[in-house]
PDB file of C-alpha atoms in Angstrom:
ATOM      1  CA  UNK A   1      -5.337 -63.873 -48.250  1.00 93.00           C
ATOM      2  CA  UNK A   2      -3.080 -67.018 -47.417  1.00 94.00           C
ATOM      3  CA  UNK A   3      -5.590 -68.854 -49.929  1.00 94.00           C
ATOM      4  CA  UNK A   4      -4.716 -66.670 -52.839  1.00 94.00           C
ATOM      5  CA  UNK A   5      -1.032 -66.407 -51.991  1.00 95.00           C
ATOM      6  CA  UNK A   6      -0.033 -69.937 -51.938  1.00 95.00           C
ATOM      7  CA  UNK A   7      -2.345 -70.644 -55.342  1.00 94.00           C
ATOM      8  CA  UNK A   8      -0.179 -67.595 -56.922  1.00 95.00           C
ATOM      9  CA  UNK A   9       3.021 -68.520 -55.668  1.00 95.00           C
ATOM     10  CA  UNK A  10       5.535 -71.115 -57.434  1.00 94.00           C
ATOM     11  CA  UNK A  11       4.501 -74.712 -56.142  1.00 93.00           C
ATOM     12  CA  UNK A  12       7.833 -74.827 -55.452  1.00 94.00           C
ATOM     13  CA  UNK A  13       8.202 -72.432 -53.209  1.00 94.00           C
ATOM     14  CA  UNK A  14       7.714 -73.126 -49.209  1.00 92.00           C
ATOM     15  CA  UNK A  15       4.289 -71.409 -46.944  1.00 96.00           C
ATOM     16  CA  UNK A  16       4.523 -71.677 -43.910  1.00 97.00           C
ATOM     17  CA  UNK A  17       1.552 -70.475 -41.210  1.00 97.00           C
ATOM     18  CA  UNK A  18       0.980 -70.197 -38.102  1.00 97.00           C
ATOM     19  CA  UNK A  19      -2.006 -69.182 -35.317  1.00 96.00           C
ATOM     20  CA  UNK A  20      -2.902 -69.192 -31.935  1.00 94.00           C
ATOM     21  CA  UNK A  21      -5.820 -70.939 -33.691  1.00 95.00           C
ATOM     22  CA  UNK A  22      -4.688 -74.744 -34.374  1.00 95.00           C
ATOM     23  CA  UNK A  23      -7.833 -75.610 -35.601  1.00 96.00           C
ATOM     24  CA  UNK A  24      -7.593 -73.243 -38.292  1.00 94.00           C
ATOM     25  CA  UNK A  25      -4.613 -73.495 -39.618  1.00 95.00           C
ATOM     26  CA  UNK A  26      -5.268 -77.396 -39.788  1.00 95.00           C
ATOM     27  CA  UNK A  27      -8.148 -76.432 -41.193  1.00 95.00           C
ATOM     28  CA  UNK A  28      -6.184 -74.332 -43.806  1.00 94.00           C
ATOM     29  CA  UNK A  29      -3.691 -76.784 -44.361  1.00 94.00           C
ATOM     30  CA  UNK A  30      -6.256 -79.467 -45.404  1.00 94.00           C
ATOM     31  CA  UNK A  31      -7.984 -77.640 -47.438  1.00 93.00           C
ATOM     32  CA  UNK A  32      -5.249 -76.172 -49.072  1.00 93.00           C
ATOM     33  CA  UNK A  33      -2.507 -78.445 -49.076  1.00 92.00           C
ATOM     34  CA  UNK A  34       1.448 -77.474 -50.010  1.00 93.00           C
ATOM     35  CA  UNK A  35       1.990 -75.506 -46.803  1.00 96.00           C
ATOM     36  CA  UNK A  36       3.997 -75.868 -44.021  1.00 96.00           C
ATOM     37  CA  UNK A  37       2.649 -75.513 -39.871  1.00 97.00           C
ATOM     38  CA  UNK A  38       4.964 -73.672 -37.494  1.00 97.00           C
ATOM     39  CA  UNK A  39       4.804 -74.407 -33.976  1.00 96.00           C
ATOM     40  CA  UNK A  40       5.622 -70.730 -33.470  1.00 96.00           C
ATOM     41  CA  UNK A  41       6.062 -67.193 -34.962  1.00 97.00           C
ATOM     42  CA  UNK A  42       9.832 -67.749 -34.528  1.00 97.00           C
ATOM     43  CA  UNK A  43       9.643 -70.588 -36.550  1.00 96.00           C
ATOM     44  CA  UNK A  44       8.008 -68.932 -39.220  1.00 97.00           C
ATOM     45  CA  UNK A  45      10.732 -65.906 -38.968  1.00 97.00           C
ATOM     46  CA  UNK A  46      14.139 -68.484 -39.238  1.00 96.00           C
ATOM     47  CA  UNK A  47      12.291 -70.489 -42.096  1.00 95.00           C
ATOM     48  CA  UNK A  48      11.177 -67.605 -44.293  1.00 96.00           C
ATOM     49  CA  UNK A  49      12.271 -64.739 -46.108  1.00 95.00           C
ATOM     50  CA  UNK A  50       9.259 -62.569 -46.315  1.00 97.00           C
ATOM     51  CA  UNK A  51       7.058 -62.875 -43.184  1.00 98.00           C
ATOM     52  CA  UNK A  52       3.362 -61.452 -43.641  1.00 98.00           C
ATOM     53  CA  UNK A  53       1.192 -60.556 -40.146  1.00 98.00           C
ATOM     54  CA  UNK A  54      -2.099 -59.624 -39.787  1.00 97.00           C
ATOM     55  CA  UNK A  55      -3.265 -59.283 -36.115  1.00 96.00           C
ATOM     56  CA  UNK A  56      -5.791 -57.633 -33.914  1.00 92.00           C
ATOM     57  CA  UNK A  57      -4.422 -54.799 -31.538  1.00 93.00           C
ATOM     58  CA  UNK A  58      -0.807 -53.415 -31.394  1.00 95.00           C
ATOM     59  CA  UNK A  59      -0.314 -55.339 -28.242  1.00 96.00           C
ATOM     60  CA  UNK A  60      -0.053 -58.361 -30.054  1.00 97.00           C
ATOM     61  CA  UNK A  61       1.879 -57.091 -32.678  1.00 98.00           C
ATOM     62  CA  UNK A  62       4.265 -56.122 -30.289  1.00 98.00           C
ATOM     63  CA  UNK A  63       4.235 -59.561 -29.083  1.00 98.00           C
ATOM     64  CA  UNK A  64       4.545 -61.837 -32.240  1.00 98.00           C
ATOM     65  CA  UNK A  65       7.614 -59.151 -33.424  1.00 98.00           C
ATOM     66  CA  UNK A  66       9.477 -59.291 -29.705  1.00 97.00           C
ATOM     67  CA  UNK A  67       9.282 -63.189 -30.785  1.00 97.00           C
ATOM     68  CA  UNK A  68      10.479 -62.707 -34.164  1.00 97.00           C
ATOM     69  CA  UNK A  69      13.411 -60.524 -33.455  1.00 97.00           C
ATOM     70  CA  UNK A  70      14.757 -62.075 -30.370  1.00 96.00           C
ATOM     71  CA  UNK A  71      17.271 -63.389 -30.203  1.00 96.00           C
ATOM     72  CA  UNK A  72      18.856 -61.521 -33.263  1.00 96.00           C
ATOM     73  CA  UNK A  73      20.377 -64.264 -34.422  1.00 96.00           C
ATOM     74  CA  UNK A  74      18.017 -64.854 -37.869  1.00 96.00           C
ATOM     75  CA  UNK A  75      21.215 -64.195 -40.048  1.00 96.00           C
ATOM     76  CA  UNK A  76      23.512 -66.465 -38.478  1.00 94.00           C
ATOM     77  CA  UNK A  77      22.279 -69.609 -36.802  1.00 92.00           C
ATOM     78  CA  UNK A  78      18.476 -70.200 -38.810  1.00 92.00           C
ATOM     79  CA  UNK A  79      18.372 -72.283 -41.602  1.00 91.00           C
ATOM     80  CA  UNK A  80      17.899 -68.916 -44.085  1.00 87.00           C
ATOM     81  CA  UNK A  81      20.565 -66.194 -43.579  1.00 91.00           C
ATOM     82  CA  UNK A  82      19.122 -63.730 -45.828  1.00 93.00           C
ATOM     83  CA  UNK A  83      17.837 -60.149 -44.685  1.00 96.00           C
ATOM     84  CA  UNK A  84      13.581 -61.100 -44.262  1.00 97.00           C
ATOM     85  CA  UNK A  85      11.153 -58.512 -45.051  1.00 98.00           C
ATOM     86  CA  UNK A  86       8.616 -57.973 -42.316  1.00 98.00           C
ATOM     87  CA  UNK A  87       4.930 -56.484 -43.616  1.00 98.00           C
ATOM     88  CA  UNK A  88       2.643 -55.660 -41.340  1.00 98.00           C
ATOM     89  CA  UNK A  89      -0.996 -55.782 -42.520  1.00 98.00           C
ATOM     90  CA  UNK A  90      -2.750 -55.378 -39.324  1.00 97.00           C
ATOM     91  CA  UNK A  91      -4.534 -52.044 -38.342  1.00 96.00           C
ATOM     92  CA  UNK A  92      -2.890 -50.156 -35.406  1.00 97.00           C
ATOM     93  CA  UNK A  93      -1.427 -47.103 -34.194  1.00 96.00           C
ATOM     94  CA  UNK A  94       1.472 -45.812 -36.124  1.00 97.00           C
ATOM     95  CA  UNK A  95       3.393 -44.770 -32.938  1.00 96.00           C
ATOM     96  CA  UNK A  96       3.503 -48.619 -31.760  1.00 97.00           C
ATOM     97  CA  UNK A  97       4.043 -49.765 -35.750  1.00 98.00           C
ATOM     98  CA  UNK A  98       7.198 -47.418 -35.761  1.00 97.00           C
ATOM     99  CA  UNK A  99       8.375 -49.017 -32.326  1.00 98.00           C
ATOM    100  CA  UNK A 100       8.146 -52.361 -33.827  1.00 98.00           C
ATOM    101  CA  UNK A 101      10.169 -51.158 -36.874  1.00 98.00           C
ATOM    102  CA  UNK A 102      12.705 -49.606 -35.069  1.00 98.00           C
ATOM    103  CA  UNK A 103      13.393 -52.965 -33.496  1.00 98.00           C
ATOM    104  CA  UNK A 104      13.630 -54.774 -36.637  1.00 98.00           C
ATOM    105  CA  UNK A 105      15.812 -52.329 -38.269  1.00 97.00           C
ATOM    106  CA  UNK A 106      18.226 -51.791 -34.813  1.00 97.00           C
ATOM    107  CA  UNK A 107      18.367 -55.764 -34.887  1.00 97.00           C
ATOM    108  CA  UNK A 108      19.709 -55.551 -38.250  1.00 97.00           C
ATOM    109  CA  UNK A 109      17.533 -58.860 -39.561  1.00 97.00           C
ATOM    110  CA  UNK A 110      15.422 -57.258 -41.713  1.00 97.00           C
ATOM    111  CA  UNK A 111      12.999 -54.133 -42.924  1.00 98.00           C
ATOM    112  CA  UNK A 112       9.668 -53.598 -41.365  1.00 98.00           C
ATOM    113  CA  UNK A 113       6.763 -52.117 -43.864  1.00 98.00           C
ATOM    114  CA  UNK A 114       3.183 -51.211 -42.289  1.00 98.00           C
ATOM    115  CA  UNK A 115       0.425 -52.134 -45.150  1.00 98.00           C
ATOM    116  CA  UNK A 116      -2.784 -52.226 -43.488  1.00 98.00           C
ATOM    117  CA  UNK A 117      -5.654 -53.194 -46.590  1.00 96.00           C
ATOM    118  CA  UNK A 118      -8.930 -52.043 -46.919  1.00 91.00           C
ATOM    119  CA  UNK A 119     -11.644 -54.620 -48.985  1.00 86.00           C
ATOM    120  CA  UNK A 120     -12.513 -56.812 -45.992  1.00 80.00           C
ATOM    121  CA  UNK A 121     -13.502 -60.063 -46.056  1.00 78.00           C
ATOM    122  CA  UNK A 122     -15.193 -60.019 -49.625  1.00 76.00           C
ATOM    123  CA  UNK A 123     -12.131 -58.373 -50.671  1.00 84.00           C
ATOM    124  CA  UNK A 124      -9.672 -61.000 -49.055  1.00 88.00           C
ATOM    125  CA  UNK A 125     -11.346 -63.771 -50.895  1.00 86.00           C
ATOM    126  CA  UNK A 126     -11.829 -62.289 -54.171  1.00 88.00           C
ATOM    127  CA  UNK A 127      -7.745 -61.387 -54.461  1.00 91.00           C
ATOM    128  CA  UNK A 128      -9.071 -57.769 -54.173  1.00 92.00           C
ATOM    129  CA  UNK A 129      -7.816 -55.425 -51.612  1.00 94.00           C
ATOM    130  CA  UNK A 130      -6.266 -52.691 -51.939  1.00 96.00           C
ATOM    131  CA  UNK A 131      -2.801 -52.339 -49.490  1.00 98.00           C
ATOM    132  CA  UNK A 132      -1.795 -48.453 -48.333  1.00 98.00           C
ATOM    133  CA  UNK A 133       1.745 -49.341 -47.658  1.00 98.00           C
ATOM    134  CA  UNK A 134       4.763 -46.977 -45.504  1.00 98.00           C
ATOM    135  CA  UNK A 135       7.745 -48.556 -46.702  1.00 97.00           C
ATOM    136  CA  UNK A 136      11.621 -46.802 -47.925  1.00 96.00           C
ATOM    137  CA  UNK A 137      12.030 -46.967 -51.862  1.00 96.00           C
ATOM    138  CA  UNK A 138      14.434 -49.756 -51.373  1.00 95.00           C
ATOM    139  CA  UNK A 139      11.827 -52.627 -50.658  1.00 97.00           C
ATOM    140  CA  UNK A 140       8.968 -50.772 -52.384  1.00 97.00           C
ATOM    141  CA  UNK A 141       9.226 -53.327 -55.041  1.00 97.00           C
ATOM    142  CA  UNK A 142       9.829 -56.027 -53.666  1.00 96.00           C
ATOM    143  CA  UNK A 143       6.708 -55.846 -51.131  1.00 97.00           C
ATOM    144  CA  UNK A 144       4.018 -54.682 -54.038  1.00 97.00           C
ATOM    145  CA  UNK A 145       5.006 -58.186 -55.679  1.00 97.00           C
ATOM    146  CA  UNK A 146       4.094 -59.521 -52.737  1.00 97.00           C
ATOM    147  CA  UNK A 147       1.010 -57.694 -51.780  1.00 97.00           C
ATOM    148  CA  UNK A 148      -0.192 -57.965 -55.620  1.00 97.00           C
ATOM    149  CA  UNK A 149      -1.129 -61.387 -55.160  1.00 96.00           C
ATOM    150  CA  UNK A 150      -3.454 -60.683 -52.029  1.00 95.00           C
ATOM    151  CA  UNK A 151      -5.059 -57.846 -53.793  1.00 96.00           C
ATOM    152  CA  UNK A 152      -5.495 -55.476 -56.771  1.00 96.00           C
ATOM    153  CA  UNK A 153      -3.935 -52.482 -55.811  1.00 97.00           C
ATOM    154  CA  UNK A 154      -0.634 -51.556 -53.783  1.00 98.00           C
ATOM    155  CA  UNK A 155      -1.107 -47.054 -52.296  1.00 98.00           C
ATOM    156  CA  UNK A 156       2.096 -46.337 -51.710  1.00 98.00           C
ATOM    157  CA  UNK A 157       2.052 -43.205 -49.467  1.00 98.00           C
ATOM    158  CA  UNK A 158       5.320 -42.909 -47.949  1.00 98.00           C
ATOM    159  CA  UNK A 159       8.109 -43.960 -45.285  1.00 98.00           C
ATOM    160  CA  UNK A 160       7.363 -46.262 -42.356  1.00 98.00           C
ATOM    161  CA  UNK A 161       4.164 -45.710 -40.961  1.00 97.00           C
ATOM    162  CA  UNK A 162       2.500 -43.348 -43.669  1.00 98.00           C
ATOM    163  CA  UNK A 163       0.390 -46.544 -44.477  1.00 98.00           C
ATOM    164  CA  UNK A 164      -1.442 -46.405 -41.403  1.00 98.00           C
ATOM    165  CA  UNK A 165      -2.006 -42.891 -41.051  1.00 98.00           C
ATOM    166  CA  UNK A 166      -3.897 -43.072 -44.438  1.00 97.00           C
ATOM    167  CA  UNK A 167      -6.004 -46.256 -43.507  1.00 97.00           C
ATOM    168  CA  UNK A 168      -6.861 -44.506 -40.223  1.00 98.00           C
ATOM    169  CA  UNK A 169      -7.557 -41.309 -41.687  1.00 97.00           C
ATOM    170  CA  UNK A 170      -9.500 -43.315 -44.539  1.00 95.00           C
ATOM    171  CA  UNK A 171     -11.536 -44.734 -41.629  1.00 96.00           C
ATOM    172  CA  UNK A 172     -11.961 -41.526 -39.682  1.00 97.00           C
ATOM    173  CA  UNK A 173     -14.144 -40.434 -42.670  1.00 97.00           C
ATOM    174  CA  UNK A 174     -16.119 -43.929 -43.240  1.00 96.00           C
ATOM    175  CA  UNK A 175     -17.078 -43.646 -39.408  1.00 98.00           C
ATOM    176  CA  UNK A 176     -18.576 -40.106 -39.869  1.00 98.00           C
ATOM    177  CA  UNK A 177     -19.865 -40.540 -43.150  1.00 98.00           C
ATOM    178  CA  UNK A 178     -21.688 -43.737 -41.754  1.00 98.00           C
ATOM    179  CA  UNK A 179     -23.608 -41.945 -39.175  1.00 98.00           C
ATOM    180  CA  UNK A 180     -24.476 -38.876 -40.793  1.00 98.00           C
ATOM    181  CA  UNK A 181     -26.049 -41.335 -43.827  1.00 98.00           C
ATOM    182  CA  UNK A 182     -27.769 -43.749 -40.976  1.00 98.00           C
ATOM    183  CA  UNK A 183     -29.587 -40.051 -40.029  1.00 98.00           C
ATOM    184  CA  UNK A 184     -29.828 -38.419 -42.989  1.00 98.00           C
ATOM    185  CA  UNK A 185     -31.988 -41.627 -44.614  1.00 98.00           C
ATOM    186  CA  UNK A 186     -33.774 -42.055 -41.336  1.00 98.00           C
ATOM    187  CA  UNK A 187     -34.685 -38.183 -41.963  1.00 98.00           C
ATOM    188  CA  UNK A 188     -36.352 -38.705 -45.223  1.00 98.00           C
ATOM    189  CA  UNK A 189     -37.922 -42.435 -44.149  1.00 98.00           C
ATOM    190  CA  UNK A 190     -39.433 -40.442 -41.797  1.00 98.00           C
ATOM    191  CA  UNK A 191     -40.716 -37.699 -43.996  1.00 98.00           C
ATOM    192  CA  UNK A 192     -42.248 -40.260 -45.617  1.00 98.00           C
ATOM    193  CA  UNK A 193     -39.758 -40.356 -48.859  1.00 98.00           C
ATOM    194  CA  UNK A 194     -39.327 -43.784 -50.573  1.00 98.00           C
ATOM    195  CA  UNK A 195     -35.762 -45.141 -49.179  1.00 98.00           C
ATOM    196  CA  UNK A 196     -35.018 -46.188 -52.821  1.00 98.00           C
ATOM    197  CA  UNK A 197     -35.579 -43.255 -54.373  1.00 98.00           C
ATOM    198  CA  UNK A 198     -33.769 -41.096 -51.926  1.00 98.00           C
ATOM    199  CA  UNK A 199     -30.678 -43.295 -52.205  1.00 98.00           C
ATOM    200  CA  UNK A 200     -30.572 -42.774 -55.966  1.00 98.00           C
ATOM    201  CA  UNK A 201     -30.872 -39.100 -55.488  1.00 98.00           C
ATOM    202  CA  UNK A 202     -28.211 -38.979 -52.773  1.00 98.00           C
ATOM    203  CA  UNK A 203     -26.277 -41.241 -54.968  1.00 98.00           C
ATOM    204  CA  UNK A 204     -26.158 -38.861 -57.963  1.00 98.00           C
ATOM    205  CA  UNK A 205     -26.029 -35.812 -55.828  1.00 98.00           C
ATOM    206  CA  UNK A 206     -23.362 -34.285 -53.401  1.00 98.00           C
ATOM    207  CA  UNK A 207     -24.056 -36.555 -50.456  1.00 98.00           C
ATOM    208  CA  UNK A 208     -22.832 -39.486 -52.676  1.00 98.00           C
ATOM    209  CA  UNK A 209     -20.726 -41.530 -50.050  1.00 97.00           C
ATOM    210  CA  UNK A 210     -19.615 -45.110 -49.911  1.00 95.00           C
ATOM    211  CA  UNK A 211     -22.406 -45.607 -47.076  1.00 97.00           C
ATOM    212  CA  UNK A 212     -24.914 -44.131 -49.025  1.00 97.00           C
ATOM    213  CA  UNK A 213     -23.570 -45.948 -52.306  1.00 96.00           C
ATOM    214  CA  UNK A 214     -22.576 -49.718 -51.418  1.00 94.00           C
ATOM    215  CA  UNK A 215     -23.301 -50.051 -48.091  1.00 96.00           C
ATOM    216  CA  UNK A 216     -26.682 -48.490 -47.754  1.00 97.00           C
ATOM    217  CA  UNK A 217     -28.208 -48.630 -43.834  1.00 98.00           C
ATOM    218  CA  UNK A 218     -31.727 -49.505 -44.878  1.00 98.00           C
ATOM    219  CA  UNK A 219     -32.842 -52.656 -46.267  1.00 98.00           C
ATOM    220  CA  UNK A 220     -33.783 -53.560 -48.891  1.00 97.00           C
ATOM    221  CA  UNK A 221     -32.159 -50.444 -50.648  1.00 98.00           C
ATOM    222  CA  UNK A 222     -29.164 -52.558 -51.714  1.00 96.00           C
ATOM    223  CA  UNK A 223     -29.774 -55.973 -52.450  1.00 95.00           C
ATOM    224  CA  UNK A 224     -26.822 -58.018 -50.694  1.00 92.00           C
ATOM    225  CA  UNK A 225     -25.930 -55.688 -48.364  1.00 94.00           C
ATOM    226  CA  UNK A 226     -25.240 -56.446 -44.085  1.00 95.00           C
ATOM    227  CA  UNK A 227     -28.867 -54.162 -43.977  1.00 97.00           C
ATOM    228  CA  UNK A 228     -30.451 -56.464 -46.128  1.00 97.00           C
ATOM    229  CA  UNK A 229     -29.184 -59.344 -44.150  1.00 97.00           C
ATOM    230  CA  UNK A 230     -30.608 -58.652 -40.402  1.00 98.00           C
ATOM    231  CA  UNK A 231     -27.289 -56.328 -40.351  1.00 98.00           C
ATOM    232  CA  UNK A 232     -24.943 -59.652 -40.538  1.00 96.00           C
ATOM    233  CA  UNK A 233     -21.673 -60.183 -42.249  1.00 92.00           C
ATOM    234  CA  UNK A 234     -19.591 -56.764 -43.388  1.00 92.00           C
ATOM    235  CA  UNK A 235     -17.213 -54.772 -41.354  1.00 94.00           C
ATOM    236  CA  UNK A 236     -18.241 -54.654 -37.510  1.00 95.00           C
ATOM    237  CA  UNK A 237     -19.331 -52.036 -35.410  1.00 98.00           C
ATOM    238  CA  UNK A 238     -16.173 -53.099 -32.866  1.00 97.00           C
ATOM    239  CA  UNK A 239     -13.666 -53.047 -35.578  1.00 95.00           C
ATOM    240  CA  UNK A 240     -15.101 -49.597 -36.700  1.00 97.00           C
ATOM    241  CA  UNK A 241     -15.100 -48.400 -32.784  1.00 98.00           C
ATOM    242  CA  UNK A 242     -11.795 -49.777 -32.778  1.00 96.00           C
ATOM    243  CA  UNK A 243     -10.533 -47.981 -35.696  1.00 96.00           C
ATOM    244  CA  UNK A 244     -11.672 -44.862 -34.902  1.00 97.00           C
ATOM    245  CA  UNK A 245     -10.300 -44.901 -31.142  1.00 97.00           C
ATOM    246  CA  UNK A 246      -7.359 -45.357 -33.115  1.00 97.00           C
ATOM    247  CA  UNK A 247      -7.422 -42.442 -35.325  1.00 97.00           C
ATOM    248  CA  UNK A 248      -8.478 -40.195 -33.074  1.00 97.00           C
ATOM    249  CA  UNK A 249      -5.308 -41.151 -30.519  1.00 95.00           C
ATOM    250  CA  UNK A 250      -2.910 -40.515 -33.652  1.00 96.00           C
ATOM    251  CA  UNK A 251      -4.468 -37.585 -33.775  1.00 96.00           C
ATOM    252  CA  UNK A 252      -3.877 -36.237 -30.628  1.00 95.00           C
ATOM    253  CA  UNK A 253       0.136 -37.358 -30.656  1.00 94.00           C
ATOM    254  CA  UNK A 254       0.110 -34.966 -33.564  1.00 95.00           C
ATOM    255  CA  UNK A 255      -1.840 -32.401 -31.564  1.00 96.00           C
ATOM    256  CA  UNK A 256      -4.609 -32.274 -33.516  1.00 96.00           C
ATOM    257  CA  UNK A 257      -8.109 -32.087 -31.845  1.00 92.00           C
ATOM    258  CA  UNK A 258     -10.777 -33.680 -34.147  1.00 94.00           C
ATOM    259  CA  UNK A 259     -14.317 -31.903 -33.574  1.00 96.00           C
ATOM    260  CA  UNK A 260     -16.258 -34.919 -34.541  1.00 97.00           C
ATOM    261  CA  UNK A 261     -14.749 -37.745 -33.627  1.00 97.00           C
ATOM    262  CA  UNK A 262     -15.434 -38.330 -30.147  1.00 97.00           C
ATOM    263  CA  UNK A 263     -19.084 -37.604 -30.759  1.00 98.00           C
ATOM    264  CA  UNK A 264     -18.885 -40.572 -33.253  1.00 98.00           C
ATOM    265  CA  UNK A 265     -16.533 -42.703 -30.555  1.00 98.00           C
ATOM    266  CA  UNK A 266     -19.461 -42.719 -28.405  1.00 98.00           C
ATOM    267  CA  UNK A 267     -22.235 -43.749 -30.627  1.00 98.00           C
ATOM    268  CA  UNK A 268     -20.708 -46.478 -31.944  1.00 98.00           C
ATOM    269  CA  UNK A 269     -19.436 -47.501 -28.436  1.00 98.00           C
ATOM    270  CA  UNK A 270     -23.330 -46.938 -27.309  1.00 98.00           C
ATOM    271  CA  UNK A 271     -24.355 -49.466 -30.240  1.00 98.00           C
ATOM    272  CA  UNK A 272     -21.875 -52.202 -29.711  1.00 98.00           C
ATOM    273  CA  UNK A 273     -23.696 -51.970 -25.959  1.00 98.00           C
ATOM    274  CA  UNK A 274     -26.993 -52.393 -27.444  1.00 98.00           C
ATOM    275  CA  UNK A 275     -27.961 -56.279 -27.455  1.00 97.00           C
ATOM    276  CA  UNK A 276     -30.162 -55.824 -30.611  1.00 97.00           C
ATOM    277  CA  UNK A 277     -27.423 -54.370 -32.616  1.00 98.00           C
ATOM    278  CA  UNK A 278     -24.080 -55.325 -30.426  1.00 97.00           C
ATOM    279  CA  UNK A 279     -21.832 -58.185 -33.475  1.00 97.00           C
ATOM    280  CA  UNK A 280     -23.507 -56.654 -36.637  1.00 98.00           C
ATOM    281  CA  UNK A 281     -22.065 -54.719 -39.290  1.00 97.00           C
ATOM    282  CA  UNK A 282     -21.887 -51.094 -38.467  1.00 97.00           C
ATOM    283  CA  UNK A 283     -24.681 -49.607 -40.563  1.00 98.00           C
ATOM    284  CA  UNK A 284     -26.639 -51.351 -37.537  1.00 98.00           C
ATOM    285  CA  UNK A 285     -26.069 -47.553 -36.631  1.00 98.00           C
ATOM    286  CA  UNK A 286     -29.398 -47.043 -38.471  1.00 98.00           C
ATOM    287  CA  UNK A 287     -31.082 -49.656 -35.881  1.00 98.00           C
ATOM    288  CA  UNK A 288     -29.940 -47.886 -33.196  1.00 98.00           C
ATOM    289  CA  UNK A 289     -31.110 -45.055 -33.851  1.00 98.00           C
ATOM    290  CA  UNK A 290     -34.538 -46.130 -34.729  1.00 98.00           C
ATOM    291  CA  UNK A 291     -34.701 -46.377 -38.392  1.00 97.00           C
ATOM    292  CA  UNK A 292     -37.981 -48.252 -39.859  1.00 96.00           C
ATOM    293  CA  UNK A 293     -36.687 -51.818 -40.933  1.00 95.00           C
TER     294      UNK A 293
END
């Protein structure tokens, strides 16, 4: 992402990074050239007009944003007075992203968008995600000129916060749908039906899914694929465990009571326990279950 944004960007223009990581962003920096190291995330905030985060859990959002905002005094005494615009790319609950952007907005230094992506690490390189953004109509345009030159396409699905309730309710699917193709080819393996074939029928039939389609469990179905790979590389089974514990808390703020969820919650939390497929993309599901490899 921070590869394809400084290559897009005016030369002329300053990047500055930071992580907890100084290896990395050396790392970065050497490879990359033309940017700028911050000793801190408040550096970053009084140096730059448009600040872009991607972290792990809402914890540390909250963090890196309490050391952003405070003290509120980005307009007045940092080197750049102007209003910033905060986006938020990381994945967490929208009841902690909407704390966070009350903050920012009561401080009065800026507007706070959440725009978590979906593509994953493929994606990031390639320039190809796709942001689902919660952000008012008055930045709207401003941040999809920004995100446009991380990825491809820029969701727009409403106000602060309606961002992450699509990506989680995006993900809520793609954890069910993942399972129920893991058993449903394991099924017809076991019937003795040719994984390939039943893949293509799937695949032009109503069970059609993205794990059925691209991210087959069985190897060898789709040449390239984590399964094809000893499981390695794609999206983890944590962040997928992760992702779903999150979706199903938003869901019960907003009283709703998913039926399958928590069924799902618990295998993937039973495979990330399971030393043969604990680390590995999360069609490992297939694995765990005891699908013929």
């Amino acid at each position: 992402m921070a590869k394809n944004l400084r290559t897009k960007i005016p030369e002329s223009d300053t990047m500055i990074i930071h992580d907890v990581n100084e290896a990395s962003t050396a790392k970065f920096a050497k490879e990359v050239g033309n940017v700028t190291i911050a000793k801190n995330v408040r550096e970053v905030a009084e140096k730059s007009n448009t600040l872009i985060t991607v972290l792990p859990e809402p914890s540390h959002v909250q963090s890196v944003f309490g050391q952003v905002l405070s003290p509120p005094t980005l307009l007045t005494e940092a080197p750049n007075h102007h209003k910033r615009l905060f986006i938020d790319c990381s994945t967490i609950d929208p009841k902690t992203s909407s704390e966070v952007a009350e903050a920012a907005h009561a401080s009065g230094q800026g507007r706070f968008i959440d725009a978590p992506m979906s593509g994953g690490v493929v994606g990031a390189a390639a320039g190809k995600l796709t942001f689902m953004i919660g952000a008012s109509e008055s930045v709207l345009e401003r941040a999809t000129e920004v995100l446009m030159l991380m990825g491809k396409k820029v969701i727009h699905l409403g106000p602060q916060g309606s961002g992450l309730k699509g990506k989680l309710a995006n993900n809520y699917l793609l954890a069910l749908n993942n399972v129920a193709t893991c058993e449903a080819m394991n099924m017809g393996v076991k019937w003795g039906l040719d994984p390939q074939k039943l893949a293509d029928m799937i695949n032009t039939a109503t069970g059609k899914c993205w794990p059925s389609e691209v991210n087959n469990p069985v190897p060898g179905v789709i040449e390239g694929s984590p399964a094809s790979k000893g499981y390695e590389g794609g999206f983890g089974t944590a962040l997928m465990l992760k992702d779903l514990k999150l979706a199903l808390k938003a869901g019960q703020e907003a009283g709703i009571e998913p039926q399958l969820g928590g069924y799902a919650k618990d295998i993937y939390a039973a495979v990330e326990k399971d030393e043969q497929c604990k680390g590995k993309d999360f069609s490992v599901v297939y694995r765990f279950i005891g699908g013929k490899e």
